[in-house]
PDB file of C-alpha atoms in Angstrom:
ATOM      1  CA  MET L1024     -44.089 -41.702-121.066  1.00 55.00           C
ATOM      2  CA  LYS L1025     -45.206 -38.387-123.281  1.00 69.00           C
ATOM      3  CA  MET L1026     -44.337 -38.836-127.011  1.00 78.00           C
ATOM      4  CA  HIS L1027     -42.697 -35.528-128.082  1.00 92.00           C
ATOM      5  CA  ARG L1028     -43.161 -33.862-131.416  1.00 95.00           C
ATOM      6  CA  PHE L1029     -40.424 -31.819-132.940  1.00 96.00           C
ATOM      7  CA  TYR L1030     -40.440 -29.448-136.150  1.00 96.00           C
ATOM      8  CA  ILE L1031     -37.209 -30.082-137.879  1.00 94.00           C
ATOM      9  CA  LYS L1032     -36.971 -28.187-141.241  1.00 92.00           C
ATOM     10  CA  ASP L1033     -34.019 -30.128-142.680  1.00 89.00           C
ATOM     11  CA  PHE L1034     -35.309 -33.427-141.508  1.00 92.00           C
ATOM     12  CA  SER L1035     -35.905 -35.310-145.056  1.00 89.00           C
ATOM     13  CA  VAL L1036     -36.727 -38.981-146.293  1.00 81.00           C
ATOM     14  CA  LEU L1037     -33.128 -39.415-147.620  1.00 81.00           C
ATOM     15  CA  ASP L1038     -31.086 -37.859-144.645  1.00 79.00           C
ATOM     16  CA  SER L1039     -31.731 -38.389-141.014  1.00 86.00           C
ATOM     17  CA  THR L1040     -28.961 -36.821-139.737  1.00 91.00           C
ATOM     18  CA  ILE L1041     -29.378 -33.456-138.329  1.00 93.00           C
ATOM     19  CA  HIS L1042     -26.856 -30.952-137.202  1.00 92.00           C
ATOM     20  CA  ASP L1043     -28.622 -28.690-134.618  1.00 91.00           C
ATOM     21  CA  GLU L1044     -26.978 -27.842-131.203  1.00 92.00           C
ATOM     22  CA  GLU L1045     -30.383 -26.555-129.702  1.00 91.00           C
ATOM     23  CA  LEU L1046     -32.033 -29.557-130.392  1.00 93.00           C
ATOM     24  CA  CYS L1047     -29.133 -31.900-129.376  1.00 92.00           C
ATOM     25  CA  HIS L1048     -29.178 -30.100-126.210  1.00 91.00           C
ATOM     26  CA  GLN L1049     -33.109 -30.017-125.489  1.00 92.00           C
ATOM     27  CA  LEU L1050     -33.424 -33.930-126.419  1.00 93.00           C
ATOM     28  CA  SER L1051     -30.224 -35.016-124.336  1.00 91.00           C
ATOM     29  CA  LYS L1052     -29.879 -32.520-121.481  1.00 90.00           C
ATOM     30  CA  VAL L1053     -33.681 -30.962-120.906  1.00 93.00           C
ATOM     31  CA  LEU L1054     -35.603 -33.974-121.866  1.00 92.00           C
ATOM     32  CA  ARG L1055     -33.134 -36.857-120.878  1.00 93.00           C
ATOM     33  CA  TYR L1056     -33.745 -38.585-124.108  1.00 92.00           C
ATOM     34  CA  LYS L1057     -31.035 -41.598-125.034  1.00 93.00           C
ATOM     35  CA  THR L1058     -30.050 -43.436-127.740  1.00 93.00           C
ATOM     36  CA  GLY L1059     -32.899 -46.035-128.657  1.00 93.00           C
ATOM     37  CA  ASP L1060     -35.577 -43.590-127.533  1.00 94.00           C
ATOM     38  CA  ILE L1061     -38.554 -42.817-129.958  1.00 95.00           C
ATOM     39  CA  ILE L1062     -40.032 -39.506-130.900  1.00 95.00           C
ATOM     40  CA  TYR L1063     -41.792 -37.751-133.486  1.00 96.00           C
ATOM     41  CA  VAL L1064     -40.350 -35.384-136.235  1.00 95.00           C
ATOM     42  CA  PHE L1065     -42.259 -33.630-138.866  1.00 95.00           C
ATOM     43  CA  ASN L1066     -42.221 -30.658-141.244  1.00 93.00           C
ATOM     44  CA  GLU L1067     -44.405 -29.368-144.275  1.00 90.00           C
ATOM     45  CA  ASP L1068     -42.306 -31.513-147.023  1.00 89.00           C
ATOM     46  CA  VAL L1069     -42.256 -35.293-145.418  1.00 91.00           C
ATOM     47  CA  GLY L1070     -45.338 -34.983-143.076  1.00 92.00           C
ATOM     48  CA  GLU L1071     -44.591 -36.552-139.744  1.00 94.00           C
ATOM     49  CA  TRP L1072     -42.528 -39.614-138.740  1.00 95.00           C
ATOM     50  CA  GLN L1073     -41.912 -41.827-135.644  1.00 95.00           C
ATOM     51  CA  VAL L1074     -38.354 -42.267-135.344  1.00 95.00           C
ATOM     52  CA  SER L1075     -35.560 -43.593-132.995  1.00 95.00           C
ATOM     53  CA  ILE L1076     -32.627 -41.636-131.875  1.00 94.00           C
ATOM     54  CA  LYS L1077     -29.776 -43.697-133.360  1.00 94.00           C
ATOM     55  CA  ASP L1078     -26.846 -41.202-132.283  1.00 93.00           C
ATOM     56  CA  MET L1079     -26.853 -38.129-130.344  1.00 92.00           C
ATOM     57  CA  LYS L1080     -23.486 -36.271-129.843  1.00 87.00           C
ATOM     58  CA  LYS L1081     -21.614 -32.799-129.968  1.00 85.00           C
ATOM     59  CA  GLY L1082     -24.593 -30.930-132.029  1.00 88.00           C
ATOM     60  CA  ARG L1083     -25.537 -33.753-134.195  1.00 93.00           C
ATOM     61  CA  VAL L1084     -28.605 -36.111-134.004  1.00 94.00           C
ATOM     62  CA  VAL L1085     -29.011 -39.360-136.076  1.00 94.00           C
ATOM     63  CA  PHE L1086     -32.651 -40.633-136.277  1.00 94.00           C
ATOM     64  CA  GLU L1087     -33.644 -43.756-137.632  1.00 93.00           C
ATOM     65  CA  LYS L1088     -37.028 -44.037-139.536  1.00 93.00           C
ATOM     66  CA  ILE L1089     -39.466 -46.578-137.964  1.00 93.00           C
ATOM     67  CA  GLN L1090     -42.893 -45.219-140.101  1.00 94.00           C
ATOM     68  CA  GLN L1091     -44.752 -42.308-141.613  1.00 93.00           C
ATOM     69  CA  VAL L1092     -47.679 -41.527-139.250  1.00 93.00           C
ATOM     70  CA  LYS L1093     -48.890 -38.410-141.054  1.00 89.00           C
ATOM     71  CA  ILE L1094     -48.837 -37.350-144.748  1.00 85.00           C
ATOM     72  CA  GLU L1095     -48.902 -33.655-145.566  1.00 75.00           C
ATOM     73  CA  PRO L1096     -51.091 -32.790-148.561  1.00 72.00           C
ATOM     74  CA  PRO L1097     -49.102 -31.916-151.790  1.00 68.00           C
ATOM     75  CA  LYS L1098     -47.982 -28.245-151.995  1.00 65.00           C
ATOM     76  CA  ASP L1099     -49.940 -27.665-155.170  1.00 61.00           C
ATOM     77  CA  ALA L1100     -53.177 -28.769-153.355  1.00 67.00           C
ATOM     78  CA  TYR L1101     -55.792 -26.081-152.886  1.00 74.00           C
ATOM     79  CA  ARG L1102     -55.745 -25.061-149.213  1.00 83.00           C
ATOM     80  CA  PRO L1103     -58.136 -21.899-148.194  1.00 90.00           C
ATOM     81  CA  ARG L1104     -56.157 -19.289-146.623  1.00 93.00           C
ATOM     82  CA  LYS L1105     -57.317 -18.184-143.132  1.00 96.00           C
ATOM     83  CA  ILE L1106     -55.702 -14.960-142.225  1.00 97.00           C
ATOM     84  CA  LEU L1107     -55.930 -13.036-138.958  1.00 98.00           C
ATOM     85  CA  PHE L1108     -55.232  -9.480-139.192  1.00 98.00           C
ATOM     86  CA  MET L1109     -54.551  -8.693-135.708  1.00 97.00           C
ATOM     87  CA  SER L1110     -54.426  -5.119-134.067  1.00 96.00           C
ATOM     88  CA  VAL L1111     -50.941  -4.790-132.313  1.00 96.00           C
ATOM     89  CA  ILE L1112     -51.565  -5.320-128.603  1.00 93.00           C
ATOM     90  CA  LYS L1113     -49.172  -5.821-125.566  1.00 87.00           C
ATOM     91  CA  ASN L1114     -46.822  -8.629-125.833  1.00 82.00           C
ATOM     92  CA  SER L1115     -48.242 -11.181-123.509  1.00 89.00           C
ATOM     93  CA  ASN L1116     -51.864 -10.932-125.168  1.00 94.00           C
ATOM     94  CA  PHE L1117     -50.441 -10.637-128.661  1.00 96.00           C
ATOM     95  CA  ASP L1118     -48.392 -14.078-127.835  1.00 96.00           C
ATOM     96  CA  LEU L1119     -51.647 -15.694-126.398  1.00 97.00           C
ATOM     97  CA  VAL L1120     -53.553 -14.785-129.783  1.00 97.00           C
ATOM     98  CA  VAL L1121     -50.611 -16.182-131.730  1.00 98.00           C
ATOM     99  CA  GLU L1122     -50.422 -19.286-129.851  1.00 98.00           C
ATOM    100  CA  LYS L1123     -54.374 -20.128-130.123  1.00 98.00           C
ATOM    101  CA  ALA L1124     -54.276 -19.052-133.845  1.00 98.00           C
ATOM    102  CA  VAL L1125     -51.959 -21.749-134.302  1.00 98.00           C
ATOM    103  CA  GLU L1126     -54.053 -24.442-132.558  1.00 97.00           C
ATOM    104  CA  LEU L1127     -57.355 -23.073-134.553  1.00 97.00           C
ATOM    105  CA  GLY L1128     -55.709 -23.612-137.720  1.00 95.00           C
ATOM    106  CA  ILE L1129     -55.290 -19.886-139.113  1.00 97.00           C
ATOM    107  CA  THR L1130     -52.780 -19.810-141.941  1.00 96.00           C
ATOM    108  CA  GLU L1131     -51.373 -16.318-141.362  1.00 97.00           C
ATOM    109  CA  VAL L1132     -51.226 -13.549-138.675  1.00 98.00           C
ATOM    110  CA  ILE L1133     -50.554  -9.986-139.958  1.00 98.00           C
ATOM    111  CA  PRO L1134     -50.270  -7.250-137.336  1.00 97.00           C
ATOM    112  CA  VAL L1135     -52.184  -3.892-137.860  1.00 97.00           C
ATOM    113  CA  ILE L1136     -51.778  -0.574-136.359  1.00 96.00           C
ATOM    114  CA  THR L1137     -55.116   1.308-135.795  1.00 95.00           C
ATOM    115  CA  GLU L1138     -56.565   4.464-134.276  1.00 94.00           C
ATOM    116  CA  ARG L1139     -56.709   3.211-130.561  1.00 92.00           C
ATOM    117  CA  THR L1140     -53.457   0.889-130.824  1.00 91.00           C
ATOM    118  CA  VAL L1141     -50.830   1.825-127.839  1.00 86.00           C
ATOM    119  CA  LYS L1142     -48.449  -0.636-128.554  1.00 83.00           C
ATOM    120  CA  THR L1143     -46.526  -0.149-132.052  1.00 83.00           C
ATOM    121  CA  ASN L1144     -43.907  -2.841-132.280  1.00 87.00           C
ATOM    122  CA  LEU L1145     -43.459  -6.496-131.961  1.00 92.00           C
ATOM    123  CA  ASN L1146     -40.859  -9.038-131.297  1.00 93.00           C
ATOM    124  CA  THR L1147     -41.233 -11.225-134.431  1.00 93.00           C
ATOM    125  CA  GLU L1148     -38.448 -13.809-133.708  1.00 94.00           C
ATOM    126  CA  ARG L1149     -40.205 -14.580-130.123  1.00 95.00           C
ATOM    127  CA  LEU L1150     -43.486 -15.011-132.202  1.00 96.00           C
ATOM    128  CA  ARG L1151     -41.963 -17.501-134.672  1.00 96.00           C
ATOM    129  CA  LYS L1152     -40.776 -19.608-131.513  1.00 96.00           C
ATOM    130  CA  ILE L1153     -44.048 -19.355-130.209  1.00 97.00           C
ATOM    131  CA  ILE L1154     -45.516 -20.682-133.314  1.00 98.00           C
ATOM    132  CA  LYS L1155     -43.108 -23.515-133.449  1.00 97.00           C
ATOM    133  CA  GLU L1156     -43.639 -24.647-129.737  1.00 96.00           C
ATOM    134  CA  ALA L1157     -47.821 -24.416-130.343  1.00 97.00           C
ATOM    135  CA  THR L1158     -47.289 -26.437-133.668  1.00 97.00           C
ATOM    136  CA  GLU L1159     -45.423 -29.211-132.101  1.00 96.00           C
ATOM    137  CA  GLN L1160     -47.826 -29.280-129.024  1.00 95.00           C
ATOM    138  CA  CYS L1161     -51.219 -29.252-131.378  1.00 95.00           C
ATOM    139  CA  GLY L1162     -50.490 -32.052-133.740  1.00 92.00           C
ATOM    140  CA  ARG L1163     -50.266 -29.234-136.784  1.00 93.00           C
ATOM    141  CA  ILE L1164     -47.829 -29.944-139.445  1.00 93.00           C
ATOM    142  CA  ASP L1165     -47.491 -26.850-141.091  1.00 92.00           C
ATOM    143  CA  LEU L1166     -45.966 -23.619-139.521  1.00 95.00           C
ATOM    144  CA  MET L1167     -48.271 -20.634-139.568  1.00 97.00           C
ATOM    145  CA  LYS L1168     -46.933 -17.497-140.950  1.00 96.00           C
ATOM    146  CA  VAL L1169     -46.397 -14.515-139.298  1.00 97.00           C
ATOM    147  CA  ALA L1170     -45.812 -11.103-141.040  1.00 94.00           C
ATOM    148  CA  GLY L1171     -42.576  -9.232-140.114  1.00 89.00           C
ATOM    149  CA  ASP L1172     -44.135  -5.766-141.198  1.00 92.00           C
ATOM    150  CA  ILE L1173     -46.689  -3.951-139.238  1.00 95.00           C
ATOM    151  CA  LEU L1174     -49.364  -2.370-141.666  1.00 96.00           C
ATOM    152  CA  VAL L1175     -51.792   0.525-140.933  1.00 96.00           C
ATOM    153  CA  LEU L1176     -55.400  -0.177-141.372  1.00 97.00           C
ATOM    154  CA  HIS L1177     -55.820   1.140-144.865  1.00 96.00           C
ATOM    155  CA  ASP L1178     -53.140  -0.720-146.297  1.00 97.00           C
ATOM    156  CA  ALA L1179     -54.205  -4.076-144.452  1.00 97.00           C
ATOM    157  CA  ILE L1180     -57.478  -3.839-145.778  1.00 98.00           C
ATOM    158  CA  ALA L1181     -56.207  -3.504-149.366  1.00 97.00           C
ATOM    159  CA  GLN L1182     -53.894  -6.379-148.873  1.00 96.00           C
ATOM    160  CA  ALA L1183     -56.940  -8.579-147.502  1.00 97.00           C
ATOM    161  CA  LYS L1184     -58.951  -7.785-150.336  1.00 96.00           C
ATOM    162  CA  LEU L1185     -56.142  -9.097-152.725  1.00 95.00           C
ATOM    163  CA  TYR L1186     -55.329 -12.414-150.621  1.00 93.00           C
ATOM    164  CA  ALA L1187     -58.719 -13.419-149.599  1.00 95.00           C
ATOM    165  CA  ASP L1188     -62.375 -14.119-151.053  1.00 94.00           C
ATOM    166  CA  GLN L1189     -64.159 -12.892-148.105  1.00 95.00           C
ATOM    167  CA  VAL L1190     -63.140 -10.141-145.906  1.00 96.00           C
ATOM    168  CA  PHE L1191     -64.658  -9.583-142.160  1.00 95.00           C
ATOM    169  CA  PHE L1192     -64.228  -7.409-139.064  1.00 95.00           C
ATOM    170  CA  GLY L1193     -65.032  -8.758-135.837  1.00 91.00           C
ATOM    171  CA  HIS L1194     -67.923  -6.611-134.059  1.00 84.00           C
ATOM    172  CA  ILE L1195     -69.826  -6.571-130.714  1.00 73.00           C
ATOM    173  CA  ASN L1196     -73.574  -6.807-130.862  1.00 65.00           C
ATOM    174  CA  ASP L1197     -73.889  -7.391-134.517  1.00 61.00           C
ATOM    175  CA  ALA L1198     -76.949  -8.890-135.541  1.00 59.00           C
ATOM    176  CA  SER L1199     -75.854 -10.291-139.071  1.00 65.00           C
ATOM    177  CA  MET L1200     -75.705 -13.799-139.623  1.00 65.00           C
ATOM    178  CA  ASN L1201     -72.300 -13.281-141.862  1.00 74.00           C
ATOM    179  CA  ARG L1202     -70.369 -16.552-141.885  1.00 79.00           C
ATOM    180  CA  PRO L1203     -67.386 -17.325-143.929  1.00 80.00           C
ATOM    181  CA  GLU L1204     -67.538 -20.096-146.479  1.00 81.00           C
ATOM    182  CA  SER L1205     -65.283 -22.827-145.446  1.00 79.00           C
ATOM    183  CA  SER L1206     -64.041 -23.471-148.914  1.00 81.00           C
ATOM    184  CA  LYS L1207     -62.997 -20.197-149.515  1.00 90.00           C
ATOM    185  CA  SER L1208     -60.044 -18.163-148.273  1.00 94.00           C
ATOM    186  CA  CYS L1209     -60.846 -15.242-145.759  1.00 95.00           C
ATOM    187  CA  ALA L1210     -59.511 -12.717-143.871  1.00 97.00           C
ATOM    188  CA  LEU L1211     -60.562 -11.743-140.440  1.00 97.00           C
ATOM    189  CA  PHE L1212     -59.937  -8.060-138.548  1.00 97.00           C
ATOM    190  CA  VAL L1213     -59.933  -7.766-134.898  1.00 97.00           C
ATOM    191  CA  GLY L1214     -59.489  -4.453-133.008  1.00 94.00           C
ATOM    192  CA  PRO L1215     -57.329  -3.531-130.185  1.00 93.00           C
ATOM    193  CA  GLU L1216     -58.531  -2.730-126.666  1.00 89.00           C
ATOM    194  CA  GLY L1217     -61.151  -0.210-126.935  1.00 87.00           C
ATOM    195  CA  GLY L1218     -62.481  -1.627-130.402  1.00 90.00           C
ATOM    196  CA  TRP L1219     -62.951   0.117-133.625  1.00 93.00           C
ATOM    197  CA  SER L1220     -63.599   3.722-134.000  1.00 94.00           C
ATOM    198  CA  ASP L1221     -66.424   5.064-136.118  1.00 93.00           C
ATOM    199  CA  LYS L1222     -64.287   5.902-138.719  1.00 96.00           C
ATOM    200  CA  GLU L1223     -62.637   2.505-139.193  1.00 96.00           C
ATOM    201  CA  VAL L1224     -65.963   0.932-138.970  1.00 94.00           C
ATOM    202  CA  GLN L1225     -67.149   3.127-141.737  1.00 95.00           C
ATOM    203  CA  LEU L1226     -64.073   2.413-143.670  1.00 96.00           C
ATOM    204  CA  PHE L1227     -64.625  -1.532-143.539  1.00 95.00           C
ATOM    205  CA  ILE L1228     -68.173  -0.868-144.648  1.00 93.00           C
ATOM    206  CA  ASN L1229     -66.882   1.328-147.701  1.00 96.00           C
ATOM    207  CA  GLU L1230     -64.333  -1.520-148.641  1.00 96.00           C
ATOM    208  CA  ASN L1231     -67.111  -4.032-148.383  1.00 94.00           C
ATOM    209  CA  ALA L1232     -65.726  -5.914-145.540  1.00 94.00           C
ATOM    210  CA  LEU L1233     -68.527  -7.730-143.728  1.00 92.00           C
ATOM    211  CA  PRO L1234     -69.303  -7.637-140.001  1.00 91.00           C
ATOM    212  CA  ILE L1235     -69.056 -10.925-138.114  1.00 90.00           C
ATOM    213  CA  SER L1236     -70.711 -10.994-134.640  1.00 87.00           C
ATOM    214  CA  LEU L1237     -68.468 -11.645-131.598  1.00 87.00           C
ATOM    215  CA  GLY L1238     -71.146 -12.068-129.413  1.00 82.00           C
ATOM    216  CA  GLN L1239     -72.931  -9.513-127.130  1.00 82.00           C
ATOM    217  CA  TYR L1240     -70.395  -9.111-124.316  1.00 84.00           C
ATOM    218  CA  VAL L1241     -67.336  -6.531-124.548  1.00 85.00           C
ATOM    219  CA  LEU L1242     -64.208  -9.006-124.929  1.00 90.00           C
ATOM    220  CA  ARG L1243     -60.661  -8.254-124.273  1.00 92.00           C
ATOM    221  CA  ALA L1244     -59.094  -8.115-127.548  1.00 94.00           C
ATOM    222  CA  GLU L1245     -57.299 -11.285-127.282  1.00 96.00           C
ATOM    223  CA  THR L1246     -60.470 -13.037-126.478  1.00 95.00           C
ATOM    224  CA  ALA L1247     -62.067 -11.422-129.456  1.00 94.00           C
ATOM    225  CA  ALA L1248     -59.499 -12.790-131.565  1.00 96.00           C
ATOM    226  CA  ILE L1249     -59.764 -16.319-130.378  1.00 96.00           C
ATOM    227  CA  VAL L1250     -63.503 -16.118-130.967  1.00 93.00           C
ATOM    228  CA  GLY L1251     -63.416 -14.613-134.293  1.00 93.00           C
ATOM    229  CA  CYS L1252     -60.628 -17.197-135.425  1.00 94.00           C
ATOM    230  CA  SER L1253     -63.074 -20.026-134.227  1.00 93.00           C
ATOM    231  CA  ARG L1254     -65.738 -18.745-136.332  1.00 89.00           C
ATOM    232  CA  VAL L1255     -63.843 -18.330-139.717  1.00 90.00           C
ATOM    233  CA  ILE L1256     -62.254 -21.755-139.705  1.00 86.00           C
TER     234      ILE L1256
END
């Protein structure tokens, strides 16, 4: 039987009782877990624990801790930020980008409006649900962040320069060998369908952002994002 992982924000070492009707329904009605069954629960504060279900009824789940299986690094430990500034694309494709960014280890996704952007809004709550589910599936402990505000490109670049040691923009057929240093924080910009305009490329250059090659072929925006993320991690 597959062992499921569950991100539970309120789970702690001191308190193993969780009041959550949605979680209780998922465990008992959807996945058909019973008292005594073993699952894994995790969050950024306590790491990941193997637990057994001690009691489950009326929107309340009581766990019994078995062992800690993964320790999350201390909050003050240095972790380089890997930020994806992603042009807004249609819902299903942006959803895919967010899911794969989680799996690849990106720390934050910030949506951006560009000259060739068609869609200009996103369902942030749905994206956060996708992030939670992808985190549970891939073995990661920390939840990737997604910004609620959509930035215009000029403001996004200014923010990237504040947040990151290195700023890159994805580009097709770029012959440069620019590669991020893994120990440094970095920001990656990925354009929409149709790519960057000449004006936007010049803006990146003026702001000292570096092109990073996405290969020799024209890619769909979501494919470009996945390729780019794999190169900055």
